[in-house]
Amino acid sequence: MDKTQSNSWVNVLLIVDKFRVFIIFLLLLVIASFISDAFFTVTNLFNVMRQVSIVGIIAVGMTLVILTAGIDLSVGSVMALTGAVVAGVMTAGMPIPIAILVCLIAGLIIGAFNGVVISKGNVPPFIATLAVMVIARGFTLVLTGGSPTIINDASYRVIGSGTLLGVPVPVVIMGVIFLIMYWVLKNTTFGRSIYAVGGNEEAARLAGINVDRVKIFVYSLTGMFAAVSAMIYTSRLMSAQPNAGTMLELDAIAAVIIGGTRLTGGKGGVIGTLIGALIMGVLDNILNLANVSPFYQEIAKGAVILAAVLLDSKLAKLNR
Amino acid sequence: MTLLTMKNITKEFFRVPVLHGVDLEIDRGEIVALLGENGAGKSTLMKIIAGVHEPTSGSIYLDGEEVTIDSPSDSQHKGISIIHQEFNLLPDISIMENIFLGRLPRKWGSFVRWNEMKEKTKALLERVGIGYLAPETSIRQCSIAEQQLIEIAKALSFDAELLIMDEPTATLNNEETERLLQLMEELKNKGMGVIFITHRLNEVMHAADRAVILRDGEFIGVKHVEETTQDELVAMMVGRELTDMFPEKKNHAGEEVLRVEHLHVKHQLEDIHFSVAGGEILGIAGLMGCGKSELSRALFGLYKLESGKVQVNGSTIQTPKDAIDAGLALVTDDRKSEGLVLDLSVAENILLPNYRLLSKRGVLPKKQLNEVVNVWFGNLAIKASSPQVEVNQLSGGNQQKVVLGKWLQTNPKVLILNEPTRGIDIGAKAEIYKRIERLAEEGMAIVLISSEMPEVLGLADRILVMSDGRISGELDRQEATQEKIFEYAIGGGSNG
């Protein structure tokens, strides 16, 4: 009797622990429905998700990077640069598929460069990606000449503004990427290696895992996801902006951390990140619906990030 | 008045009892050994004294007065110093700053009195027998044994009356252990109380006045050392008689499997040359720093070789991946930082080197993996509620079983064991010895590296002794004795 009771108490705590991001998210949704009747409408919810998609996709890559106990500060600049690339290629008269391919490859190459410098060059990820962040921004300015590059091919608009069976295309892209990466993390050698490298790099190496290769893969994927976001971004604006994606890396990191992935690696996953990104999106949306000034929105957003993480660490302690 | 009395201590986590009615008593000028298998509750009891955990019920008395110890700093103020298995030293700052961390001697409230600190440190280091170290030396430059003594010096600087050490000798060699036990004796004679946790019963018989035995969180008893025997203590710890630690030995050497040719690693190893046959257990003995750990890493492809080569069944090994593919497995001496990913589950740790071997084009067959895990989980009798439990929740012995399991699943032809029973209790030790012997019987070649001579003598068919990065002697089972090994280990030996 006593024993089963204690076990169920433990189980409740474990469940709360496992789903604490979801619980925070649900709380937020409840609050949202009180603040505005407009919140729970299909149009509005799709709108929120579309806005989340750019950060969300990048945050998937960021999750992988953080799981290996790394960080990638270059994602915002990489998005700007690959955006400039895709616009540039189209301006040069190439068809859209070629432009997309070049854009993805560009992202992949920059990411791989990050990974090689970090693993082979033994440079701390923070420093390596900080440098690449600055370099990529510089290249963006060079490519765009400092002013927006306009995209004229109207069919390109589909990526950012089109719908597929009623669902916005960016939301579909984000959903597919999340699903694929969720599956990869769970069911592939590569996925499990990411957790091992972040949890204990030395033990991973001794288990025959090629640690350098895992890191290079992870940063490459992150670069490529930044390129995907770049396409959505440029398609929404039908232009490449030299200052696109400034501070975006911080939003992505915030989504990952709110989502419960541990900053020191080895623990977490993309589902949490998706919820984390949605939390931030919903928050923006509520504040807009409630007509809060954009200046105060920033303050509110920061406060919520802090509150979420504090709650998280409190719950974690309770659980011990 | 006794220094510390603990009466009827009970501790529950989430209503699951881990300690039940434990009594402990220690007086000034006394050494008490705390004995018990892994998971017996020793560490929890220590953490209660340290103020990390509060007991669920029971009373603690200091000098006859009932107290509550509500935080680690509170316990420190009350004259209790604890040295954990993992040291609390900052590796990159000096010895003296470590000792006076958080309470640097100051003038005018904010300026550090370096000279005063240096002199005080010097005196403290002198007291614990490492006066030859300069107070400015950074911790990273000190050996494990020295770091241990620095921890003790730190405890002394608090004017501690009660010193508690968690397995202080687990990572020390014989000589260093001897010195530590001597120091404990001196502290005792100066009126301190010392409690130490250990798995080595000869140390208990040698140094302690009394032994307190716990088993599965229960208080089993307390014995005056002069009135008991090792066998009786073991029986109390495991709850049954252990007739023989080492399984019976059969000779079953087959064909050569591992071949090491004139191995050189810069500053580490010199001209290492030997081979091991299937079914053979090769022991490698030597003092700390003789290069035996480095040898294990070199065999596994973790060092750049200056010359020479390592071959398993004819294929040459250059990276850990080569090693695993060729059928080599390495159980390292540091399971926490090299053997396991502590935050991952038992299942994941067992699968770690096997993902690549079991996956189909990188995709993992879930069902098959579960079967693999369940086989080892049962086979090795790992004590955990399920394979999904994080490894950091397990006791040392069970963690070691996980490490063993993950390597056995790779189906190795050669198993390198570096200190396989370090920090493991006697029951688990005997279990691991039996398994080693059984693996050899089944034809596996085993390289057993150990600082515990009885272990090498009890298990190995042949013993290589290392000294200063080279092999200084080879003994077969019949001629090997503790004395002969020691002679080679200190660099002497009959042929040089």
CSV table of C-alpha atoms in Angstrom, one decimal, chain B residues 120-460:
chain,number,residue,atom,x,y,z
B,120,LYS,CA,50.0,28.6,6.4
B,121,THR,CA,49.8,26.4,3.3
B,122,LYS,CA,53.4,25.4,3.6
B,123,ALA,CA,52.8,24.3,7.2
B,124,LEU,CA,49.7,22.4,6.3
B,125,LEU,CA,51.4,20.6,3.4
B,126,GLU,CA,54.3,19.8,5.8
B,127,ARG,CA,51.8,18.2,8.2
B,128,VAL,CA,50.4,15.8,5.5
B,129,GLY,CA,53.8,14.9,4.2
B,130,ILE,CA,54.0,16.8,0.9
B,131,GLY,CA,56.0,19.7,2.1
B,132,TYR,CA,58.1,19.4,-1.1
B,133,LEU,CA,55.2,20.9,-3.1
B,134,ALA,CA,55.3,24.7,-3.5
B,135,PRO,CA,52.0,26.4,-2.4
B,136,GLU,CA,51.8,28.1,-5.8
B,137,THR,CA,51.7,24.8,-7.7
B,138,SER,CA,48.5,24.3,-9.6
B,139,ILE,CA,46.4,21.3,-8.8
B,140,ARG,CA,46.6,20.0,-12.3
B,141,GLN,CA,50.3,19.4,-11.8
B,142,CYS,CA,49.8,17.2,-8.7
B,143,SER,CA,49.3,13.5,-8.8
B,144,ILE,CA,46.0,11.9,-7.6
B,145,ALA,CA,47.7,10.9,-4.3
B,146,GLU,CA,49.0,14.4,-3.8
B,147,GLN,CA,45.5,15.9,-4.5
B,148,GLN,CA,44.1,13.6,-1.9
B,149,LEU,CA,46.6,14.8,0.7
B,150,ILE,CA,45.8,18.4,-0.3
B,151,GLU,CA,42.2,17.7,0.5
B,152,ILE,CA,43.3,16.4,3.9
B,153,ALA,CA,45.4,19.5,4.4
B,154,LYS,CA,42.3,21.6,3.5
B,155,ALA,CA,40.3,19.7,6.1
B,156,LEU,CA,43.0,20.3,8.7
B,157,SER,CA,42.9,24.1,7.9
B,158,PHE,CA,39.3,24.1,9.1
B,159,ASP,CA,40.5,22.7,12.4
B,160,ALA,CA,38.2,19.8,11.7
B,161,GLU,CA,37.7,17.3,14.6
B,162,LEU,CA,36.1,14.7,12.4
B,163,LEU,CA,37.5,13.7,9.1
B,164,ILE,CA,35.4,11.6,6.7
B,165,MET,CA,36.9,10.0,3.6
B,166,ASP,CA,35.0,8.2,0.9
B,167,GLU,CA,37.2,5.4,-0.5
B,168,PRO,CA,40.4,7.4,-0.1
B,169,THR,CA,42.7,4.6,-1.3
B,170,ALA,CA,40.7,3.5,-4.3
B,171,THR,CA,43.0,5.3,-6.7
B,172,LEU,CA,46.3,5.0,-4.8
B,173,ASN,CA,49.1,2.5,-5.2
B,174,ASN,CA,50.4,0.4,-2.4
B,175,GLU,CA,53.1,2.9,-1.4
B,176,GLU,CA,50.7,5.8,-1.4
B,177,THR,CA,48.1,3.9,0.5
B,178,GLU,CA,50.6,3.0,3.2
B,179,ARG,CA,51.5,6.7,3.5
B,180,LEU,CA,47.8,7.7,3.8
B,181,LEU,CA,47.1,5.1,6.4
B,182,GLN,CA,50.1,6.3,8.4
B,183,LEU,CA,48.8,9.9,8.2
B,184,MET,CA,45.4,8.8,9.4
B,185,GLU,CA,47.1,7.2,12.4
B,186,GLU,CA,48.9,10.4,13.1
B,187,LEU,CA,45.7,12.4,13.0
B,188,LYS,CA,44.1,10.0,15.3
B,189,ASN,CA,46.9,10.3,17.8
B,190,LYS,CA,46.4,14.0,17.7
B,191,GLY,CA,42.8,13.5,18.8
B,192,MET,CA,40.9,13.6,15.6
B,193,GLY,CA,38.1,11.1,14.7
B,194,VAL,CA,38.4,9.6,11.3
B,195,ILE,CA,35.7,7.7,9.4
B,196,PHE,CA,36.7,6.1,6.1
B,197,ILE,CA,34.8,4.1,3.6
B,198,THR,CA,36.8,1.4,1.9
B,199,HIS,CA,36.4,-1.9,0.0
B,200,ARG,CA,39.9,-3.1,1.0
B,201,LEU,CA,39.6,-5.2,4.1
B,202,ASN,CA,43.3,-5.5,4.8
B,203,GLU,CA,43.3,-1.7,5.3
B,204,VAL,CA,40.5,-2.0,7.7
B,205,MET,CA,42.3,-4.7,9.7
B,206,HIS,CA,45.5,-2.6,9.5
B,207,ALA,CA,44.3,0.9,10.3
B,208,ALA,CA,40.8,0.9,11.9
B,209,ASP,CA,39.8,0.5,15.5
B,210,ARG,CA,36.2,-0.4,14.7
B,211,ALA,CA,34.2,-1.3,11.6
B,212,VAL,CA,30.6,-0.4,11.1
B,213,ILE,CA,28.8,-2.7,8.6
B,214,LEU,CA,25.8,-1.7,6.5
B,215,ARG,CA,23.9,-3.9,4.0
B,216,ASP,CA,21.0,-2.8,1.9
B,217,GLY,CA,20.5,0.3,4.0
B,218,GLU,CA,20.3,-1.8,7.2
B,219,PHE,CA,22.6,-1.5,10.1
B,220,ILE,CA,24.2,-5.0,10.4
B,221,GLY,CA,26.6,-4.4,13.2
B,222,VAL,CA,29.8,-2.9,14.6
B,223,LYS,CA,33.0,-4.9,15.3
B,224,HIS,CA,36.2,-4.1,17.1
B,225,VAL,CA,38.9,-4.9,14.6
B,226,GLU,CA,41.0,-7.0,17.0
B,227,GLU,CA,38.0,-9.2,17.8
B,228,THR,CA,37.1,-10.0,14.2
B,229,THR,CA,38.5,-11.5,11.0
B,230,GLN,CA,38.3,-10.5,7.4
B,231,ASP,CA,36.1,-13.5,6.7
B,232,GLU,CA,33.6,-12.5,9.3
B,233,LEU,CA,33.5,-8.9,8.0
B,234,VAL,CA,32.9,-10.2,4.5
B,235,ALA,CA,30.2,-12.5,5.6
B,236,MET,CA,28.5,-9.5,7.4
B,237,MET,CA,28.8,-7.3,4.3
B,238,VAL,CA,27.5,-9.8,1.8
B,239,GLY,CA,25.2,-11.8,4.1
B,240,ARG,CA,26.8,-15.1,3.1
B,241,GLU,CA,30.2,-16.7,3.2
B,242,LEU,CA,32.5,-16.1,0.2
B,243,THR,CA,34.5,-19.3,0.1
B,244,ASP,CA,36.9,-18.4,-2.7
B,245,MET,CA,37.3,-15.1,-4.4
B,246,PHE,CA,39.0,-16.5,-7.4
B,247,PRO,CA,37.6,-19.3,-9.6
B,248,GLU,CA,39.6,-22.4,-10.3
B,249,LYS,CA,42.1,-22.1,-12.9
B,250,LYS,CA,42.3,-24.1,-16.1
B,251,ASN,CA,44.8,-23.8,-18.8
B,252,HIS,CA,43.3,-23.3,-22.2
B,253,ALA,CA,45.5,-21.2,-24.4
B,254,GLY,CA,44.8,-21.5,-28.1
B,255,GLU,CA,46.1,-19.6,-31.1
B,256,GLU,CA,47.7,-16.2,-31.0
B,257,VAL,CA,45.1,-13.4,-31.3
B,258,LEU,CA,46.7,-10.2,-30.3
B,259,ARG,CA,50.2,-9.3,-31.4
B,260,VAL,CA,52.1,-6.2,-30.3
B,261,GLU,CA,55.3,-5.5,-32.1
B,262,HIS,CA,58.0,-3.1,-30.8
B,263,LEU,CA,55.6,-0.4,-29.8
B,264,HIS,CA,56.9,3.1,-29.2
B,265,VAL,CA,54.8,6.0,-28.1
B,266,LYS,CA,56.7,9.3,-27.5
B,267,HIS,CA,57.4,9.9,-23.7
B,268,GLN,CA,55.1,7.0,-22.8
B,269,LEU,CA,56.0,3.6,-24.0
B,270,GLU,CA,59.2,2.0,-25.2
B,271,ASP,CA,59.7,-1.2,-27.2
B,272,ILE,CA,56.6,-3.0,-26.0
B,273,HIS,CA,56.5,-6.5,-27.5
B,274,PHE,CA,54.2,-9.3,-26.6
B,275,SER,CA,51.4,-11.5,-27.8
B,276,VAL,CA,48.3,-13.0,-26.3
B,277,ALA,CA,46.6,-16.2,-27.3
B,278,GLY,CA,42.9,-17.0,-27.3
B,279,GLY,CA,41.8,-18.4,-23.9
B,280,GLU,CA,44.8,-16.8,-22.2
B,281,ILE,CA,44.7,-14.2,-19.4
B,282,LEU,CA,47.7,-12.0,-19.6
B,283,GLY,CA,48.2,-9.9,-16.5
B,284,ILE,CA,50.0,-6.6,-16.6
B,285,ALA,CA,51.3,-5.3,-13.3
B,286,GLY,CA,53.3,-2.3,-12.3
B,287,LEU,CA,53.2,0.8,-10.1
B,288,MET,CA,51.2,3.8,-10.8
B,289,GLY,CA,52.7,5.8,-13.7
B,290,CYS,CA,54.6,2.8,-15.1
B,291,GLY,CA,52.7,3.1,-18.4
B,292,LYS,CA,50.2,0.3,-18.1
B,293,SER,CA,47.2,2.5,-18.6
B,294,GLU,CA,48.9,4.2,-21.5
B,295,LEU,CA,49.6,0.8,-23.0
B,296,SER,CA,45.9,-0.1,-22.9
B,297,ARG,CA,45.1,3.1,-24.7
B,298,ALA,CA,47.8,2.5,-27.3
B,299,LEU,CA,46.5,-0.9,-28.0
B,300,PHE,CA,43.1,0.6,-28.7
B,301,GLY,CA,44.4,3.0,-31.3
B,302,LEU,CA,44.2,6.1,-29.1
B,303,TYR,CA,47.8,7.2,-29.4
B,304,LYS,CA,49.9,8.1,-32.4
B,305,LEU,CA,52.6,5.3,-32.6
B,306,GLU,CA,56.1,6.4,-33.3
B,307,SER,CA,56.9,2.9,-34.5
B,308,GLY,CA,55.7,-0.7,-34.1
B,309,LYS,CA,52.2,-2.0,-34.6
B,310,VAL,CA,49.3,-3.7,-32.9
B,311,GLN,CA,47.5,-6.5,-34.7
B,312,VAL,CA,44.4,-8.5,-33.9
B,313,ASN,CA,44.2,-11.7,-36.0
B,314,GLY,CA,46.5,-10.0,-38.6
B,315,SER,CA,44.6,-6.7,-39.0
B,316,THR,CA,46.4,-3.6,-37.9
B,317,ILE,CA,44.8,-1.2,-35.5
B,318,GLN,CA,45.1,2.6,-35.8
B,319,THR,CA,41.9,4.0,-34.6
B,320,PRO,CA,39.2,2.9,-32.0
B,321,LYS,CA,37.0,2.1,-34.9
B,322,ASP,CA,39.6,-0.3,-36.3
B,323,ALA,CA,40.0,-1.8,-32.9
B,324,ILE,CA,36.3,-2.5,-32.4
B,325,ASP,CA,36.0,-3.9,-36.0
B,326,ALA,CA,39.0,-6.2,-35.4
B,327,GLY,CA,37.4,-7.5,-32.2
B,328,LEU,CA,39.2,-5.5,-29.5
B,329,ALA,CA,37.4,-4.1,-26.5
B,330,LEU,CA,38.7,-1.8,-23.9
B,331,VAL,CA,37.3,-1.4,-20.4
B,332,THR,CA,39.0,1.7,-19.1
B,333,ASP,CA,40.0,2.4,-15.5
B,334,ASP,CA,37.9,5.6,-15.4
B,335,ARG,CA,34.3,4.5,-16.1
B,336,LYS,CA,32.8,7.9,-15.2
B,337,SER,CA,34.8,10.0,-17.7
B,338,GLU,CA,35.7,7.4,-20.3
B,339,GLY,CA,33.5,4.4,-20.0
B,340,LEU,CA,30.0,5.7,-19.7
B,341,VAL,CA,27.8,8.5,-20.8
B,342,LEU,CA,26.3,9.1,-17.4
B,343,ASP,CA,23.2,10.9,-18.4
B,344,LEU,CA,22.1,8.2,-20.9
B,345,SER,CA,20.2,5.1,-19.9
B,346,VAL,CA,21.7,1.7,-19.2
B,347,ALA,CA,20.3,0.5,-22.5
B,348,GLU,CA,21.9,3.3,-24.5
B,349,ASN,CA,25.3,2.8,-22.9
B,350,ILE,CA,25.2,-0.9,-23.6
B,351,LEU,CA,24.4,-0.1,-27.2
B,352,LEU,CA,26.9,2.7,-27.7
B,353,PRO,CA,29.7,0.8,-29.5
B,354,ASN,CA,27.1,-1.5,-31.1
B,355,TYR,CA,24.9,1.0,-32.9
B,356,ARG,CA,27.2,0.9,-35.8
B,357,LEU,CA,27.5,-2.9,-35.8
B,358,LEU,CA,23.8,-3.5,-35.4
B,359,SER,CA,22.3,-0.8,-37.6
B,360,LYS,CA,21.3,-1.3,-41.2
B,361,ARG,CA,22.5,1.6,-43.3
B,362,GLY,CA,22.4,3.8,-40.2
B,363,VAL,CA,18.9,2.9,-39.2
B,364,LEU,CA,18.5,1.2,-35.9
B,365,PRO,CA,16.4,-2.0,-35.6
B,366,LYS,CA,14.4,-1.2,-32.4
B,367,LYS,CA,13.2,-4.7,-31.6
B,368,GLN,CA,16.6,-6.3,-32.0
B,369,LEU,CA,18.2,-3.6,-29.9
B,370,ASN,CA,15.7,-4.2,-27.1
B,371,GLU,CA,16.5,-7.9,-27.2
B,372,VAL,CA,20.2,-7.2,-27.0
B,373,VAL,CA,19.7,-4.9,-24.0
B,374,ASN,CA,17.5,-7.3,-22.2
B,375,VAL,CA,19.9,-10.2,-22.6
B,376,TRP,CA,22.7,-8.3,-21.0
B,377,PHE,CA,20.5,-6.7,-18.4
B,378,GLY,CA,19.5,-10.1,-17.2
B,379,ASN,CA,22.7,-11.9,-17.9
B,380,LEU,CA,24.9,-9.5,-15.9
B,381,ALA,CA,22.2,-9.1,-13.1
B,382,ILE,CA,22.4,-5.3,-13.3
B,383,LYS,CA,20.6,-3.9,-10.3
B,384,ALA,CA,18.3,-1.2,-11.6
B,385,SER,CA,14.5,-1.0,-12.0
B,386,SER,CA,14.7,-1.1,-15.8
B,387,PRO,CA,17.3,-0.7,-18.6
B,388,GLN,CA,15.8,2.8,-19.1
B,389,VAL,CA,17.3,4.1,-15.9
B,390,GLU,CA,20.1,6.6,-16.3
B,391,VAL,CA,23.5,5.1,-15.6
B,392,ASN,CA,24.3,7.8,-13.0
B,393,GLN,CA,21.7,6.3,-10.7
B,394,LEU,CA,23.6,3.0,-10.5
B,395,SER,CA,26.2,2.0,-7.9
B,396,GLY,CA,29.8,1.6,-9.0
B,397,GLY,CA,29.7,-2.1,-9.4
B,398,ASN,CA,26.6,-2.0,-11.5
B,399,GLN,CA,28.0,0.7,-13.7
B,400,GLN,CA,31.0,-1.5,-14.2
B,401,LYS,CA,28.7,-4.3,-15.3
B,402,VAL,CA,27.2,-1.9,-17.9
B,403,VAL,CA,30.6,-1.1,-19.2
B,404,LEU,CA,31.4,-4.8,-19.4
B,405,GLY,CA,28.1,-5.6,-21.1
B,406,LYS,CA,28.5,-3.0,-23.8
B,407,TRP,CA,31.9,-4.4,-24.8
B,408,LEU,CA,30.9,-8.1,-24.6
B,409,GLN,CA,28.0,-7.3,-27.0
B,410,THR,CA,30.6,-6.3,-29.6
B,411,ASN,CA,31.7,-9.9,-29.4
B,412,PRO,CA,35.4,-9.2,-28.9
B,413,LYS,CA,38.2,-11.6,-29.5
B,414,VAL,CA,40.5,-9.6,-27.1
B,415,LEU,CA,39.2,-8.0,-24.0
B,416,ILE,CA,41.5,-5.4,-22.3
B,417,LEU,CA,40.5,-4.7,-18.7
B,418,ASN,CA,42.1,-1.8,-17.0
B,419,GLU,CA,41.5,-1.9,-13.3
B,420,PRO,CA,38.2,-3.8,-13.7
B,421,THR,CA,37.4,-3.9,-10.0
B,422,ARG,CA,38.4,-0.4,-8.9
B,423,GLY,CA,35.9,1.0,-6.4
B,424,ILE,CA,33.8,-2.1,-6.5
B,425,ASP,CA,32.7,-4.1,-3.5
B,426,ILE,CA,33.7,-7.7,-2.8
B,427,GLY,CA,30.5,-9.4,-3.9
B,428,ALA,CA,30.6,-7.7,-7.3
B,429,LYS,CA,34.4,-8.4,-7.5
B,430,ALA,CA,34.0,-12.1,-7.2
B,431,GLU,CA,31.3,-12.0,-9.8
B,432,ILE,CA,33.5,-10.1,-12.2
B,433,TYR,CA,36.4,-12.5,-11.6
B,434,LYS,CA,34.2,-15.5,-12.4
B,435,ARG,CA,33.1,-13.9,-15.6
B,436,ILE,CA,36.6,-13.1,-16.7
B,437,GLU,CA,37.6,-16.7,-16.1
B,438,ARG,CA,34.5,-17.9,-18.0
B,439,LEU,CA,35.3,-15.7,-20.9
B,440,ALA,CA,38.8,-17.0,-21.1
B,441,GLU,CA,37.4,-20.6,-21.0
B,442,GLU,CA,35.2,-19.7,-24.0
B,443,GLY,CA,38.3,-18.7,-25.9
B,444,MET,CA,38.6,-15.0,-25.5
B,445,ALA,CA,42.1,-13.5,-25.1
B,446,ILE,CA,42.2,-11.3,-22.0
B,447,VAL,CA,44.6,-8.5,-21.0
B,448,LEU,CA,44.2,-7.8,-17.4
B,449,ILE,CA,45.8,-4.6,-16.2
B,450,SER,CA,45.6,-4.1,-12.4
B,451,SER,CA,47.4,-2.5,-9.5
B,452,GLU,CA,45.9,-5.1,-7.2
B,453,MET,CA,48.4,-7.8,-7.1
B,454,PRO,CA,46.2,-10.5,-5.6
B,455,GLU,CA,43.9,-10.0,-8.6
B,456,VAL,CA,46.7,-10.4,-11.2
B,457,LEU,CA,48.2,-13.4,-9.3
B,458,GLY,CA,44.8,-15.0,-8.9
B,459,LEU,CA,43.6,-14.7,-12.5
B,460,ALA,CA,46.5,-14.4,-14.9
